[in-house]
Every structure is written in structure tokens, then in C-alpha cells.
XYZ file of C-alpha atoms in Angstrom:
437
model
C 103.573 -37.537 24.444
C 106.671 -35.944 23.178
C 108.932 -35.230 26.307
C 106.033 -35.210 28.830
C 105.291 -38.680 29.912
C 104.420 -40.375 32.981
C 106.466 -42.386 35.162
C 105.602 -46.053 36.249
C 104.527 -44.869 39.428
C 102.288 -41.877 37.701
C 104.421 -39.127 38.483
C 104.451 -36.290 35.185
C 107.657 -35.649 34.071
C 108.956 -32.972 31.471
C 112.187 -34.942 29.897
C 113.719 -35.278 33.330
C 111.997 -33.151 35.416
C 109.732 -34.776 38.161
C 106.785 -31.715 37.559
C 105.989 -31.789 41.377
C 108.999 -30.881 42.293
C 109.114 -27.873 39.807
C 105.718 -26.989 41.216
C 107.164 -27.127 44.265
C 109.736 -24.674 43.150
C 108.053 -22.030 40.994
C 104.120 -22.739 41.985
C 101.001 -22.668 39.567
C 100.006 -21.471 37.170
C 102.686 -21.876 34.773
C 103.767 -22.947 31.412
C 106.082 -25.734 31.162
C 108.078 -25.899 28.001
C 110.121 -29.092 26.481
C 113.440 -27.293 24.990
C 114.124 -30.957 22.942
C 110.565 -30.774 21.650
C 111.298 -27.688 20.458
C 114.679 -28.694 18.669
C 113.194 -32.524 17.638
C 109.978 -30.948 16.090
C 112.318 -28.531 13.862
C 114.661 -30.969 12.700
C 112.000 -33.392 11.978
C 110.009 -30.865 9.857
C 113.105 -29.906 7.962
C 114.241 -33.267 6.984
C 110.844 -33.651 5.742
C 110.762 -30.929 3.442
C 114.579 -31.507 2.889
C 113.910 -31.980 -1.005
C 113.300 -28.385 -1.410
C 115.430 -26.601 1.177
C 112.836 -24.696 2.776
C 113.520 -21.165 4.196
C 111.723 -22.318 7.689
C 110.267 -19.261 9.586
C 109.145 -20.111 12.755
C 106.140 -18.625 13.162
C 106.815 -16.481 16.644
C 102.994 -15.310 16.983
C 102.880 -19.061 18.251
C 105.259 -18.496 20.839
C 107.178 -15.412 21.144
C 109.984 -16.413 24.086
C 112.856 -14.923 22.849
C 115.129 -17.825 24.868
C 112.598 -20.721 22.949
C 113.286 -18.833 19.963
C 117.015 -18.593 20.537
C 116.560 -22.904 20.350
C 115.249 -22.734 16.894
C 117.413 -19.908 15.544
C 120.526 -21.851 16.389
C 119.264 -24.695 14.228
C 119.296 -22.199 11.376
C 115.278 -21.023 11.542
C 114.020 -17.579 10.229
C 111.235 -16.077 11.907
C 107.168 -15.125 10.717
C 106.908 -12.033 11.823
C 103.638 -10.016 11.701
C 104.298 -6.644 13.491
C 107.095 -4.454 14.676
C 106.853 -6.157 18.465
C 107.921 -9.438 16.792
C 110.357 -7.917 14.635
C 112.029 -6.764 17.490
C 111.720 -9.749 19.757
C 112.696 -11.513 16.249
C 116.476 -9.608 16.460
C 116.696 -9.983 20.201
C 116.595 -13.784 19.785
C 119.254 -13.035 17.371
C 117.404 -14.227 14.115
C 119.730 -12.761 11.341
C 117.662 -9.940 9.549
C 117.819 -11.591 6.193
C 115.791 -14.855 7.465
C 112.965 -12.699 8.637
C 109.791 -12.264 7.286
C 107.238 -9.553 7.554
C 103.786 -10.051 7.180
C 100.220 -9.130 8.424
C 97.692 -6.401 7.235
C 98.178 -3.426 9.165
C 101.687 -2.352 9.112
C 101.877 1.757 10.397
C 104.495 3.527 8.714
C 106.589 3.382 11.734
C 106.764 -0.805 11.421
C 107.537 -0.120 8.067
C 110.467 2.022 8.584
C 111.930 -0.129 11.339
C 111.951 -3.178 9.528
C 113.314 -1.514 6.693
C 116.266 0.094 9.189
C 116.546 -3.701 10.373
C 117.074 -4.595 7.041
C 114.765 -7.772 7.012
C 114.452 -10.733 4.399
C 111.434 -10.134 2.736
C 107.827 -8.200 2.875
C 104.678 -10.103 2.088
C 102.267 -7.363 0.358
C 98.606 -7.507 1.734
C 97.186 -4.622 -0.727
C 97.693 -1.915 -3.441
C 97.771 0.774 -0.823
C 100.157 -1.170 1.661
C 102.183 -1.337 -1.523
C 102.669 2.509 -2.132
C 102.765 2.757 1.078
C 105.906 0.748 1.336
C 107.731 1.974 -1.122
C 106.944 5.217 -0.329
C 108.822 5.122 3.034
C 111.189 2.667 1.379
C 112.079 5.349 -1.226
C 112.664 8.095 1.521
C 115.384 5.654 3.129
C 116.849 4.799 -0.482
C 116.728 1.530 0.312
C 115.862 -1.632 -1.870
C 113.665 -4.623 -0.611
C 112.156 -8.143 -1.197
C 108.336 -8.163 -1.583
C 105.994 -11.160 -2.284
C 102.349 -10.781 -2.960
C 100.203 -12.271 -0.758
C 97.250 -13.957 -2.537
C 93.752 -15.519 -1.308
C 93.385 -18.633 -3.170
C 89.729 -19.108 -1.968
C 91.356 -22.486 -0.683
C 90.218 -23.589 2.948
C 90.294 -27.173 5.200
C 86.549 -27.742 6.402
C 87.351 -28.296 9.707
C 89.386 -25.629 10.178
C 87.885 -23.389 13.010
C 86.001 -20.176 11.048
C 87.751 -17.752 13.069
C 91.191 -18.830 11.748
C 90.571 -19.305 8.303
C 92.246 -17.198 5.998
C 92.672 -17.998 2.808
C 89.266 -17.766 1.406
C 87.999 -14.959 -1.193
C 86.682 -12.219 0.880
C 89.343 -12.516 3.722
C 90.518 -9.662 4.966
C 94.216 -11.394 4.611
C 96.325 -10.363 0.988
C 94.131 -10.004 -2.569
C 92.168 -11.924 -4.325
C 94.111 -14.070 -6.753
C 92.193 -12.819 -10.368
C 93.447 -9.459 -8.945
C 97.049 -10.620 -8.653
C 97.930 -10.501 -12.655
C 96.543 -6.745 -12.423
C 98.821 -6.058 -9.523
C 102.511 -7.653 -10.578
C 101.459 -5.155 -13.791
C 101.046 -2.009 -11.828
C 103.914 -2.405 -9.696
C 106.107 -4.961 -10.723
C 108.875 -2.742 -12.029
C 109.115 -0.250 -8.694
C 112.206 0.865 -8.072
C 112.717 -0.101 -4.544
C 110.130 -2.436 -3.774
C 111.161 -5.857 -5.765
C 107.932 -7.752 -6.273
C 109.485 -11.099 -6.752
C 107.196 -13.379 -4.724
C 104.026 -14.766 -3.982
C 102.587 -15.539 -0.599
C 100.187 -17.461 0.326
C 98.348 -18.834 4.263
C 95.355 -20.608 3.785
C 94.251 -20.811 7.589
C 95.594 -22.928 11.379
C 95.069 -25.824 12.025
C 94.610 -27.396 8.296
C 94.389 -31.505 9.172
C 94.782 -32.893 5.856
C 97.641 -32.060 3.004
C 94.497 -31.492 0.581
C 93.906 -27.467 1.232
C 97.684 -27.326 0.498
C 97.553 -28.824 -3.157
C 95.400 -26.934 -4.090
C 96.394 -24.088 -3.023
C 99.761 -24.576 -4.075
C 98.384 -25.760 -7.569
C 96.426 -22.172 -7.974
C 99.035 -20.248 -7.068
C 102.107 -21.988 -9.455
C 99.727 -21.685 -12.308
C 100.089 -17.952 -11.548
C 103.581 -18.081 -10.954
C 103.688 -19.460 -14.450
C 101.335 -16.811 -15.823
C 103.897 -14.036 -14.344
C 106.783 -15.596 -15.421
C 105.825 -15.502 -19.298
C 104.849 -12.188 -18.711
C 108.443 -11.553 -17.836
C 108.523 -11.098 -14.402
C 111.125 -12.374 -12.104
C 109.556 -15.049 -9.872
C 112.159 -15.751 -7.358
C 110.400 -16.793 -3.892
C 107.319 -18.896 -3.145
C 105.590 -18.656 0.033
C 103.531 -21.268 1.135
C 102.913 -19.722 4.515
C 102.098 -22.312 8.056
C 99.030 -23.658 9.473
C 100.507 -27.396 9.417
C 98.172 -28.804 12.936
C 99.544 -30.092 15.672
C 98.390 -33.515 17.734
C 95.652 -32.058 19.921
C 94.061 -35.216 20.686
C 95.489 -38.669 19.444
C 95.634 -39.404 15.263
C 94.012 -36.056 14.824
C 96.486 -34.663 12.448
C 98.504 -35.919 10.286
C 102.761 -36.603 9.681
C 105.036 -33.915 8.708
C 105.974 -36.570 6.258
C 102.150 -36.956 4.645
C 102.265 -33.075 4.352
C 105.682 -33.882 2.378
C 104.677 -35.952 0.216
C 101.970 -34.322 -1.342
C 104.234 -29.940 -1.113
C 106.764 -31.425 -2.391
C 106.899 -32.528 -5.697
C 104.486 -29.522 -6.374
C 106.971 -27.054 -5.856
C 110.478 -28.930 -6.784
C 110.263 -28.216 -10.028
C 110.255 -24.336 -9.182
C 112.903 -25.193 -6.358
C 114.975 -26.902 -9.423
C 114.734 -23.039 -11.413
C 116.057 -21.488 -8.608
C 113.144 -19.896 -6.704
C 113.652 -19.992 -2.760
C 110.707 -21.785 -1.064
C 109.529 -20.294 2.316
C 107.302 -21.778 5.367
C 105.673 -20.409 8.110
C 105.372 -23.530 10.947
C 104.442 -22.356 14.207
C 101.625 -24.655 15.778
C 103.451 -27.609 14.558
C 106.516 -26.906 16.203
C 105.635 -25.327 19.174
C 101.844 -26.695 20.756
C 102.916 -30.062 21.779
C 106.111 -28.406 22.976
C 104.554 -27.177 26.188
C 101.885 -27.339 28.658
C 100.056 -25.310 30.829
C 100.006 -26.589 34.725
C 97.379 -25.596 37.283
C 96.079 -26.850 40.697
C 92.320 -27.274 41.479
C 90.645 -25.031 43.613
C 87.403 -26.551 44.116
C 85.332 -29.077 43.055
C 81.500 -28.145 43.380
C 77.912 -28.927 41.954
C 75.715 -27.146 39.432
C 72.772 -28.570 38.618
C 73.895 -32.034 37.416
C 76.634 -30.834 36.576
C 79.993 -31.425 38.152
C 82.812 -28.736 38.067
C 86.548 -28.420 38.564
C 87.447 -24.781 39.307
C 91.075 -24.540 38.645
C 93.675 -21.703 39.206
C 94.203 -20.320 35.696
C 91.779 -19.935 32.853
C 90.514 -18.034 29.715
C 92.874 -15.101 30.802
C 96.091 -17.635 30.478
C 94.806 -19.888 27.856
C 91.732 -18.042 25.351
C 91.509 -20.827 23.058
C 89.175 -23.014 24.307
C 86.895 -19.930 24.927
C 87.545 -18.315 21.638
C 87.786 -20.913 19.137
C 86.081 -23.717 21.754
C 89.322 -25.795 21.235
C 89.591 -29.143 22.992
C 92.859 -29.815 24.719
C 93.952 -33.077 26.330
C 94.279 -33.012 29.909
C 95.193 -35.322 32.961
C 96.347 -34.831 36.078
C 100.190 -34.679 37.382
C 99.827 -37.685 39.632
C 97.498 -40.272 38.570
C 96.925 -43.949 40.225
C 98.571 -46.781 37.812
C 95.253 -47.963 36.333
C 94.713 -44.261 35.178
C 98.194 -44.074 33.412
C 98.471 -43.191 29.833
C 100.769 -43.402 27.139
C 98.894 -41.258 24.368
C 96.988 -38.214 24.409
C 93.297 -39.436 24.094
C 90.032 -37.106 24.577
C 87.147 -39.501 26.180
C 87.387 -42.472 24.133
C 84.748 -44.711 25.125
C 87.002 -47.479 26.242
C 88.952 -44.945 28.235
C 86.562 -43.557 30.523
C 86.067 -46.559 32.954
C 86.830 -45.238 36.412
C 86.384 -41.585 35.692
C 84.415 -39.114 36.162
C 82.655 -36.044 33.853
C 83.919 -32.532 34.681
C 83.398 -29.135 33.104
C 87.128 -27.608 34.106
C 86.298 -23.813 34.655
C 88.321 -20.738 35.706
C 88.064 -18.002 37.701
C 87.536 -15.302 35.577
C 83.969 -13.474 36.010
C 82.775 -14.629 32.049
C 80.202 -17.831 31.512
C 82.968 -18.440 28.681
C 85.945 -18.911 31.262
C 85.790 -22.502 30.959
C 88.551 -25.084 29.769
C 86.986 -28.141 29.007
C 83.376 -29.530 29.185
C 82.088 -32.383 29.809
C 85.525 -33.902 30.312
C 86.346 -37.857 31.358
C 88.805 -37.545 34.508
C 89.933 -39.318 37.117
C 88.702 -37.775 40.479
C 89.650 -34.948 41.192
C 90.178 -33.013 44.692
C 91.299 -29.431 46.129
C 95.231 -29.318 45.748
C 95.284 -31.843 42.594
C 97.057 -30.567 39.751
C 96.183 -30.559 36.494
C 98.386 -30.879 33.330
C 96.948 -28.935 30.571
C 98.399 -30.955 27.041
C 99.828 -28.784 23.622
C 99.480 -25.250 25.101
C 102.711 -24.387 23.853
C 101.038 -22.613 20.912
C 98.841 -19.810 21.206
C 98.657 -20.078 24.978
C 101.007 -17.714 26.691
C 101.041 -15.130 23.715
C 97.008 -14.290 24.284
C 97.865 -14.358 27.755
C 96.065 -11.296 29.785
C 95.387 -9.027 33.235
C 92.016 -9.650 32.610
C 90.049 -9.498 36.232
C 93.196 -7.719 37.198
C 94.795 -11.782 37.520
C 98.589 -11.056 36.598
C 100.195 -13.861 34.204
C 101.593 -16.598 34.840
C 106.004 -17.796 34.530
C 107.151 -19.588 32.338
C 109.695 -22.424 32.935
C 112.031 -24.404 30.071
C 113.292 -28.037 30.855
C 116.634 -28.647 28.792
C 117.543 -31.982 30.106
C 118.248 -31.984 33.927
C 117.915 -28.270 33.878
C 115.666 -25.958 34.769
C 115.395 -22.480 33.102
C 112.679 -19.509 34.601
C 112.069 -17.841 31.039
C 109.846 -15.583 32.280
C 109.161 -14.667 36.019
C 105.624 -14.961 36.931
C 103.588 -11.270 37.638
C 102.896 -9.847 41.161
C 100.109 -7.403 41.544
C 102.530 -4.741 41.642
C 102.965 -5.133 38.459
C 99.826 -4.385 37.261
C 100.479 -0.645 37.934
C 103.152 -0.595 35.211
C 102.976 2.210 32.566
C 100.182 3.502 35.011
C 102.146 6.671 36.161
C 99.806 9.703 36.274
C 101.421 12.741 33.904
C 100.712 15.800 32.077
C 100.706 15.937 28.818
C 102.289 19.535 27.733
């Protein structure tokens, strides 16, 4: 399970961290992450795409801790940006300003104008307005910019979760793509805004390499169209949403994904035009877990339930997009030990019992797994909560008035506090009372 296996003896370690002793140290709840995952999982993704020398742009709405950042930047990773926040946290983890991108729908003038100060890598255009907009404010500052068009190519994976698809027509995400010849005509000769580029994100998680083709296959036939109508096609975007291994052979090789991108868009590699993706998931999920102890274990009906010490305020997406994530606990007996993250398999369960894992949080939907195969659980246990190193911290809240949880990296032997965990105290910050003159 990447760096987080268990010992002979059923201990959970994080590379070589014994996780009860961390506990022991910092408490619960708290994310754990795996500093070599982070660093393996890059290096393995670029060598697959290695063919076509990928611009790789972390995507830091995964994950947005500027020291696991820092890991990826050193290995020579831009960053997916989508606001002015992430901009910002982008240049703190000392991402070079030409290797960031700038997306999302709603940019206010003031994003604009900082990113432009911060000299960033390229735009991706979500709409005519946005457009004006940008080189509007891009005009004021006399400077000159990157842009690619981002483009719906009504192109989505089945079982991709309907609140995360995005690349279908009607998404609110980028224009339609028979409105994309129409829009490289309007404003493909601005003077500051060079519309170069076409961007494209088709949804997260997408499990097979078949959205991607054709997607890819749409949008190069319009890169073709654009280029004999003289325009200067010089970046392809093929944006993120490569899954990550939620449960055992769920998703598929960075390799597979490879083989099929690849010689799609070598041919435009071979004329020169800089390729761009947008992992995040990928990289970062099975990069880092989510620890928390039990609390109780009670009755309902005939139902059994395990009511832990974190919850839909710490991790929203098995509330939000009812997302299954492995979990086990930290010390298990040897007959319970497993090598491979597997989600009740029938020949599995012997032994253990069914739980719905719940929070704390005052919402029927504060739950974090249903119906789930575990070993017995007690008051005191704890509980390892699998590939929470995406979208887990980052949708983090104060809901209930619960303050958030630290965040620890393993590198090795050592032991890094990323982020130091909330006290109530600090749930009065930016509350100061003042009068407005």
C-alpha cells in the first residue's frame, strides 16, 4: 500500500514510522503524509509520459501543503492553479512563475492582476467575457501573456461521480467546442493576450484511458482546424483527473493511460507544441491517510456503529460524492493482516464484523463508511483511513465549531509537523469586532 504497510506483528507503519508512536506524539485526528509517495508517484508518472515531455502541473487543489508541494517542485513540477490563494501558496512553495498555470471560472479582476504581476506560465480561458476581461487588465499593466482556450468536448467516463464531471456540453467549465473556431477568430490576434492553446479537463476520477482518446482526438482535430486557419498552436492541455487506487485494481497504470495519450499527441509534441498535465489525485490520494481513534461503538436498530473522532468536517468526500475509502485499523491481530487495499471482498470478511463508521458532526450525512467489513472494533482503537491524501485536508472545515486537524510528513526516519493542529482559540481568528468608517 505504497509506504503504509503493516508490520508482521500488525503494527501500521508510514515508511519507518511505527504510527502509534506518532499518535502518541501528535494525537488524533490527523493526516499522515508519505513524503516518498509523493516523490515515487511523480517520477513514475513522468517516465510514463516521458515520450512527450510533459509540462506536469501538480494539481495543488488536491493538496495545497506548501512543504508537500516544495517535494514535487524540486523534482521540476509546475503547479494547477485555480485561484489567487493557490497562486500564492503556488510561489511560496517556490514553483517558478513560468511553470504555473491558471485556471478555473471565476477569476475577479484582482486574481487577474496578481497573477499577471506574478508573471505566471499560462491562462486557460473559460469564456468570451473572461477573455476581455483579461486582456483588459492585462493591457492596463502592458504586459503580454500565454492563453489557452479551454474547451468542453462533451467527453465524460460513466463512472465518474456526476458532481465532478466536467467536460460535458453544458458544463459550466470553458466553451463548447463548435464555439471554439468562432472564438480563436474573434480574439486570436489580441495584442496582449496570446491565444496559443487549447485546454481541456474532462472530469476526476476517469478509470479507464477511453474518455481521454477521445477527448484528445476532438480536440487535435481542432487544433488542426486552427492551424490551417493560420493560427499559432503552440500548447496543448490535456488537463488531470487520472484516478487513484481507492480500493484494489480499481484504476488503472500510469503506463495504460500512456499508452493510449501518447502517440495521440507526439506527433504535435514532434512540431513543437508544449504538452501540459494537470495530475493531482494520482499523485497525491494514496500519498496520505487520515488517522482517527474510536469513540464509541453503539447500536441502532440492527445496525452497528463506530463513532470515530473526525468526520465529514475533516474528510467531505464520502458525504459529498458518497466515496468509498479503504480502511483498517492501526493494530490488527495477524489473521486480520493485509497486504492490499481491499473493500469487503467476500473472501475477506471472515472474522469481521459490519460497521457504519460515523462522525460527530450534528448531519445524518456525517458518516464515513457504511456497511463496512472490520475487525472488532473498541473505544480507544484507531482507525487508519486509506488515500485521503487528495481532497481530504483541503475541504477541511470548523463546521460544529470542531477546529482541524495537523498534519504530519514522514520522510524516512523523520518526522515533520506541516501543519499544527487548531485549538479552540483559534476559532476566534479574524473575529475582532470593528467599525467600519
Amino acid at each position: 500500500m505504497d509506504q503504509f504497510n503493516y508490520s508482521p506483528e500488525g503494527v501500521l507503519h508510514c515508511e519507518d514510522i511505527n504510527i502509534n508512536s506518532l499518535v502518541e506524539k501528535v494525537g488524533t485526528p490527523l493526516y499522515v503524509y508519505s513524503a516518498n509517495s509523493f516523490r515515487d508517484h511523480y517520477k513514475r508518472f513522468k517516465e510514463a509520459f516521458a515520450a512527450i515531455d510533459p509540462l506536469i502541473c501538480f494539481s495543488i487543489k488536491t493538496c495545497n501543503n506548501i512543504h508537500l508541494i516544495q517535494e514535487l517542485v524540486e523534482l521540476g513540477s509546475g503547479i494547477d492553479t485555480v485561484s489567487g490563494g493557490e497562486i500564492f501558496l503556488a510561489r511560496q512553495a517556490n514553483t517558478p512563475a513560468d511553470k504555473i498555470v491558471y485556471a478555473g471560472i471565476g477569476k475577479t479582476d484582482e486574481e487577474i492582476a496578481y497573477a499577471l504581476d506574478e508573471g505566471i506560465g499560462v491562462f486557460n480561458i473559460e469564456s468570451e467575457e473572461e477573455f476581455e476581461n483579461i486582456s483588459r487588465i492585462a493591457a492596463q499593466k502592458k504586459k503580454r501573456i500565454k492563453a489557452a482556450l479551454r474547451v468542453t468536448p462533451d467527453v465524460i467516463d460513466a463512472r465518474t461521480h456526476d458532481k465532478t464531471k466536467t467536460g460535458n456540453r453544458g458544463s459550466k467549465f470553458g466553451v463548447d467546442i463548435e464555439r471554439a473556431k468562432a472564438f480563436f477568430n474573434t480574439y486570436g490576434k489580441d495584442e496582449y493576450v496570446d491565444l496559443c492553446g487549447v485546454h481541456i479537463h474532462i472530469g476526476s476520477p476517469i478509470y479507464t484511458p477511453k474518455p481521454y482518446e477521445l477527448a484528445i482526438r476532438k480536440i487535435t482535430s481542432l487544433i488542426d482546424y486552427l492551424t490551417d486557419q493560420g493560427h499559432d498552436m503552440k500548447i496543448i492541455d490535456i488537463g488531470g483527473g487520472y484516478s487513484a487506487d481507492y480500493s484494489l485494481g480499481m484504476s488503472p497504470k500510469w503506463e495504460e493511460f500512456a499508452e493510449v495519450i501518447v502517440p495521440l499527441l507526439k506527433p504535435y509534441y514532434d512540431k513543437g507544441m508544449q504538452v501540459i498535465m494537470e495530475p493531482g489525485r494520482t499523485i497525491s490520494a494514496n500519498s496520505g491517510v487520515l488517522l482517527t481513534e474510536v469513540n464509541y461503538v453503539k447500536k441502532g436498530g440492527d445496525k452497528q456503529f463506530a463513532v470515530v473522532n473526525t468526520g465529514m468536517h475533516h474528510l467531505l468526500r464520502p458525504a459529498m460524492y458518497e466515496a468509498e475509502h479503504f480502511m483498517w485499523p492501526g493494530n490488527v491481530e495477524k489473521k486480520h493482516l493485509i497486504s492490499e487495499r481491499i473493500i469487503d471482498k467476500e473472501e475477506a470478511t471472515k472474522g469481521l464484523e459490519k460497521y457504519d463508521v460515523v462522525g460527530p458532526i450534528c448531519e445524518s450525512s456525517d458518516y464515513l463508511a457504511k456497511g463496512r467489513n472490520l475487525p472488532q472494533l473498541k473505544r480507544g482503537d484507531l482507525l487508519c483511513i486509506f488515500t485521503a491524501g487528495a481532497y481530504g485536508m483541503v475541504m477541511s472545515s470548523q463546521y460544529n465549531a470542531m477546529p482541524r486537524p495537523a498534519e504530519v510528513m514522514i520522510d524516512g526516519e523523520e518526522i515533520f509537523l506541516i501543519r499544527e493542529r487548531e485549538s479552540y482559540q483559534d476559532l476566534l481568528t479574524g473575529l475582532e469586532k470593528r467599525k467600519i468608517d
